[in-house]
Amino acid sequence: MNILLLQGTGNSEEAMARVCSRFGRVVLAQSGWWPHVEIWENGRRVESGPFRRIKSLKLHDVLLGLPNVLRGLGVALRHRQGRCYDVVVATAYDNANTALLLRQLGLARRVITLVCDYLPPAKVSWAIRCHRRITGWLTANTMRRSDSVWLVSPRIPNCGRNDAVVMPLFIHGFEAAPQRKKAVAYVGYPTPEHGLEALFEIAARKGIEVHVFGDSPYLQTLARNTDLIHLHGVVTDRARLHELIKDCYCGYAFYGNVHPDSFIYYGVWSKVYTYLASKLPVV
């Protein structure tokens, strides 16, 4: 089989590629802040391209994912090896539209839309509400046109696809560390919702080290004890990230708003995939 995975980043996409590669050659094309392409065969990664940092996703949002549609189409054409894709599994409306376009062109036989989150009509600015309504319609449209629909959580609306299934989580399995140290790991894009100020305060009071893997303008504004708080920046290599966090005592996954008016309520938090892969308890 020739399988194409049009995915984002952070949700253990490598684990999905490893499992799918038992059934054929897999092209894993990841989008988002760090576009990346890998080839998997027989449970092994046989090719891995470079990670390319995207400075801003504003153009992507304004154009409703068109840049990603075009990029995904280019990746699919370059790596199909003259064959039709038997299955395309696509996350988000932009990747799903790429998959549907490939099917329309006769380059894909079956399209599965994987829905990882849902953005509710919360009390936000008019522009954001309008954008959420448009992207929500685009998501529902791709779900209706797909051959199958997978959801990562039963809380995500199925948009009339009563045959949608809640998929099992793919976790990239690393070996657990034999011993753990008095340290906490945080992986992700830091925002005020993540409670890092409280974590840094507790760390200073209790003498606990915190290792932060990620970056954002918000993180740079936080006061911190540099002897205890270690900022590692963004680490895109999952194996290297595992080596850095595997002996931490736990992974930190705090969210301030987990009510139905927040998107956090609906999906599976990407940092949890990383912690579970490294056998870390999750707080």
PDB file of N, CA, C and O in Angstrom, residues 164-193:
ATOM      1  N   ALA A 164     -18.615   8.267  12.470  1.00  0.00           N
ATOM      2  CA  ALA A 164     -17.283   8.670  12.934  1.00  0.00           C
ATOM      3  C   ALA A 164     -16.863   7.808  14.118  1.00  0.00           C
ATOM      4  O   ALA A 164     -17.687   7.440  14.962  1.00  0.00           O
ATOM      5  N   VAL A 165     -15.592   7.477  14.172  1.00  0.00           N
ATOM      6  CA  VAL A 165     -15.080   6.631  15.244  1.00  0.00           C
ATOM      7  C   VAL A 165     -14.036   7.396  16.053  1.00  0.00           C
ATOM      8  O   VAL A 165     -13.308   8.242  15.517  1.00  0.00           O
ATOM      9  N   VAL A 166     -14.000   7.118  17.345  1.00  0.00           N
ATOM     10  CA  VAL A 166     -12.961   7.680  18.208  1.00  0.00           C
ATOM     11  C   VAL A 166     -11.743   6.772  18.115  1.00  0.00           C
ATOM     12  O   VAL A 166     -11.804   5.593  18.465  1.00  0.00           O
ATOM     13  N   MET A 167     -10.664   7.297  17.610  1.00  0.00           N
ATOM     14  CA  MET A 167      -9.480   6.501  17.332  1.00  0.00           C
ATOM     15  C   MET A 167      -8.660   6.264  18.595  1.00  0.00           C
ATOM     16  O   MET A 167      -8.699   7.050  19.545  1.00  0.00           O
ATOM     17  N   PRO A 168      -7.898   5.174  18.634  1.00  0.00           N
ATOM     18  CA  PRO A 168      -6.957   4.980  19.749  1.00  0.00           C
ATOM     19  C   PRO A 168      -5.804   5.964  19.620  1.00  0.00           C
ATOM     20  O   PRO A 168      -5.476   6.417  18.516  1.00  0.00           O
ATOM     21  N   LEU A 169      -5.197   6.311  20.739  1.00  0.00           N
ATOM     22  CA  LEU A 169      -4.059   7.217  20.711  1.00  0.00           C
ATOM     23  C   LEU A 169      -2.796   6.448  20.340  1.00  0.00           C
ATOM     24  O   LEU A 169      -2.527   5.376  20.869  1.00  0.00           O
ATOM     25  N   PHE A 170      -2.038   6.998  19.414  1.00  0.00           N
ATOM     26  CA  PHE A 170      -0.753   6.420  19.039  1.00  0.00           C
ATOM     27  C   PHE A 170       0.324   7.067  19.905  1.00  0.00           C
ATOM     28  O   PHE A 170       0.491   8.288  19.884  1.00  0.00           O
ATOM     29  N   ILE A 171       1.033   6.270  20.671  1.00  0.00           N
ATOM     30  CA  ILE A 171       2.069   6.788  21.559  1.00  0.00           C
ATOM     31  C   ILE A 171       3.412   6.221  21.130  1.00  0.00           C
ATOM     32  O   ILE A 171       3.582   5.008  21.022  1.00  0.00           O
ATOM     33  N   HIS A 172       4.366   7.111  20.879  1.00  0.00           N
ATOM     34  CA  HIS A 172       5.714   6.704  20.499  1.00  0.00           C
ATOM     35  C   HIS A 172       6.405   6.174  21.752  1.00  0.00           C
ATOM     36  O   HIS A 172       6.625   6.919  22.703  1.00  0.00           O
ATOM     37  N   GLY A 173       6.719   4.896  21.802  1.00  0.00           N
ATOM     38  CA  GLY A 173       7.216   4.288  23.030  1.00  0.00           C
ATOM     39  C   GLY A 173       8.722   4.357  23.176  1.00  0.00           C
ATOM     40  O   GLY A 173       9.457   3.777  22.383  1.00  0.00           O
ATOM     41  N   PHE A 174       9.191   5.089  24.187  1.00  0.00           N
ATOM     42  CA  PHE A 174      10.606   5.106  24.539  1.00  0.00           C
ATOM     43  C   PHE A 174      10.808   4.331  25.832  1.00  0.00           C
ATOM     44  O   PHE A 174       9.872   4.093  26.595  1.00  0.00           O
ATOM     45  N   GLU A 175      12.038   3.974  26.122  1.00  0.00           N
ATOM     46  CA  GLU A 175      12.344   3.258  27.350  1.00  0.00           C
ATOM     47  C   GLU A 175      12.295   4.211  28.541  1.00  0.00           C
ATOM     48  O   GLU A 175      12.766   5.343  28.466  1.00  0.00           O
ATOM     49  N   ALA A 176      11.736   3.735  29.651  1.00  0.00           N
ATOM     50  CA  ALA A 176      11.685   4.550  30.865  1.00  0.00           C
ATOM     51  C   ALA A 176      13.071   4.673  31.482  1.00  0.00           C
ATOM     52  O   ALA A 176      13.910   3.775  31.374  1.00  0.00           O
ATOM     53  N   ALA A 177      13.307   5.810  32.134  1.00  0.00           N
ATOM     54  CA  ALA A 177      14.591   6.011  32.811  1.00  0.00           C
ATOM     55  C   ALA A 177      14.654   5.144  34.067  1.00  0.00           C
ATOM     56  O   ALA A 177      13.658   4.989  34.767  1.00  0.00           O
ATOM     57  N   PRO A 178      15.815   4.550  34.388  1.00  0.00           N
ATOM     58  CA  PRO A 178      15.927   3.710  35.588  1.00  0.00           C
ATOM     59  C   PRO A 178      15.755   4.500  36.884  1.00  0.00           C
ATOM     60  O   PRO A 178      15.290   3.974  37.887  1.00  0.00           O
ATOM     61  N   GLN A 179      16.161   5.771  36.861  1.00  0.00           N
ATOM     62  CA  GLN A 179      16.018   6.633  38.033  1.00  0.00           C
ATOM     63  C   GLN A 179      15.517   8.002  37.596  1.00  0.00           C
ATOM     64  O   GLN A 179      15.761   8.439  36.472  1.00  0.00           O
ATOM     65  N   ARG A 180      14.813   8.660  38.510  1.00  0.00           N
ATOM     66  CA  ARG A 180      14.302   9.992  38.197  1.00  0.00           C
ATOM     67  C   ARG A 180      14.865  11.006  39.193  1.00  0.00           C
ATOM     68  O   ARG A 180      15.109  10.684  40.348  1.00  0.00           O
ATOM     69  N   LYS A 181      15.042  12.233  38.718  1.00  0.00           N
ATOM     70  CA  LYS A 181      15.581  13.278  39.568  1.00  0.00           C
ATOM     71  C   LYS A 181      14.476  14.261  39.965  1.00  0.00           C
ATOM     72  O   LYS A 181      13.356  14.223  39.425  1.00  0.00           O
ATOM     73  N   LYS A 182      14.786  15.141  40.884  1.00  0.00           N
ATOM     74  CA  LYS A 182      13.820  16.115  41.380  1.00  0.00           C
ATOM     75  C   LYS A 182      13.708  17.257  40.377  1.00  0.00           C
ATOM     76  O   LYS A 182      14.286  18.330  40.543  1.00  0.00           O
ATOM     77  N   ALA A 183      12.972  16.977  39.300  1.00  0.00           N
ATOM     78  CA  ALA A 183      12.827  17.969  38.236  1.00  0.00           C
ATOM     79  C   ALA A 183      11.491  17.761  37.531  1.00  0.00           C
ATOM     80  O   ALA A 183      10.964  16.642  37.480  1.00  0.00           O
ATOM     81  N   VAL A 184      10.963  18.850  36.986  1.00  0.00           N
ATOM     82  CA  VAL A 184       9.685  18.834  36.276  1.00  0.00           C
ATOM     83  C   VAL A 184       9.937  19.263  34.832  1.00  0.00           C
ATOM     84  O   VAL A 184      10.705  20.198  34.576  1.00  0.00           O
ATOM     85  N   ALA A 185       9.293  18.578  33.891  1.00  0.00           N
ATOM     86  CA  ALA A 185       9.419  18.924  32.473  1.00  0.00           C
ATOM     87  C   ALA A 185       8.158  19.629  31.985  1.00  0.00           C
ATOM     88  O   ALA A 185       7.040  19.257  32.363  1.00  0.00           O
ATOM     89  N   TYR A 186       8.348  20.647  31.171  1.00  0.00           N
ATOM     90  CA  TYR A 186       7.226  21.301  30.480  1.00  0.00           C
ATOM     91  C   TYR A 186       7.572  21.333  28.997  1.00  0.00           C
ATOM     92  O   TYR A 186       8.640  21.819  28.604  1.00  0.00           O
ATOM     93  N   VAL A 187       6.656  20.829  28.171  1.00  0.00           N
ATOM     94  CA  VAL A 187       6.856  20.824  26.721  1.00  0.00           C
ATOM     95  C   VAL A 187       5.657  21.522  26.080  1.00  0.00           C
ATOM     96  O   VAL A 187       4.500  21.191  26.387  1.00  0.00           O
ATOM     97  N   GLY A 188       5.909  22.496  25.209  1.00  0.00           N
ATOM     98  CA  GLY A 188       4.788  23.141  24.521  1.00  0.00           C
ATOM     99  C   GLY A 188       5.056  24.590  24.202  1.00  0.00           C
ATOM    100  O   GLY A 188       6.186  25.087  24.307  1.00  0.00           O
ATOM    101  N   TYR A 189       3.978  25.268  23.810  1.00  0.00           N
ATOM    102  CA  TYR A 189       4.043  26.700  23.501  1.00  0.00           C
ATOM    103  C   TYR A 189       3.481  27.452  24.707  1.00  0.00           C
ATOM    104  O   TYR A 189       2.275  27.448  24.941  1.00  0.00           O
ATOM    105  N   PRO A 190       4.336  28.078  25.518  1.00  0.00           N
ATOM    106  CA  PRO A 190       3.877  28.676  26.781  1.00  0.00           C
ATOM    107  C   PRO A 190       2.886  29.827  26.565  1.00  0.00           C
ATOM    108  O   PRO A 190       3.129  30.734  25.757  1.00  0.00           O
ATOM    109  N   THR A 191       1.764  29.768  27.282  1.00  0.00           N
ATOM    110  CA  THR A 191       0.771  30.845  27.302  1.00  0.00           C
ATOM    111  C   THR A 191       0.344  31.068  28.747  1.00  0.00           C
ATOM    112  O   THR A 191       0.606  30.231  29.618  1.00  0.00           O
ATOM    113  N   PRO A 192      -0.346  32.189  29.037  1.00  0.00           N
ATOM    114  CA  PRO A 192      -0.822  32.420  30.407  1.00  0.00           C
ATOM    115  C   PRO A 192      -1.739  31.312  30.925  1.00  0.00           C
ATOM    116  O   PRO A 192      -1.835  31.104  32.136  1.00  0.00           O
ATOM    117  N   GLU A 193      -2.410  30.580  30.010  1.00  0.00           N
ATOM    118  CA  GLU A 193      -3.301  29.502  30.421  1.00  0.00           C
ATOM    119  C   GLU A 193      -2.566  28.321  31.056  1.00  0.00           C
ATOM    120  O   GLU A 193      -3.168  27.496  31.723  1.00  0.00           O
TER     121      GLU A 193
END
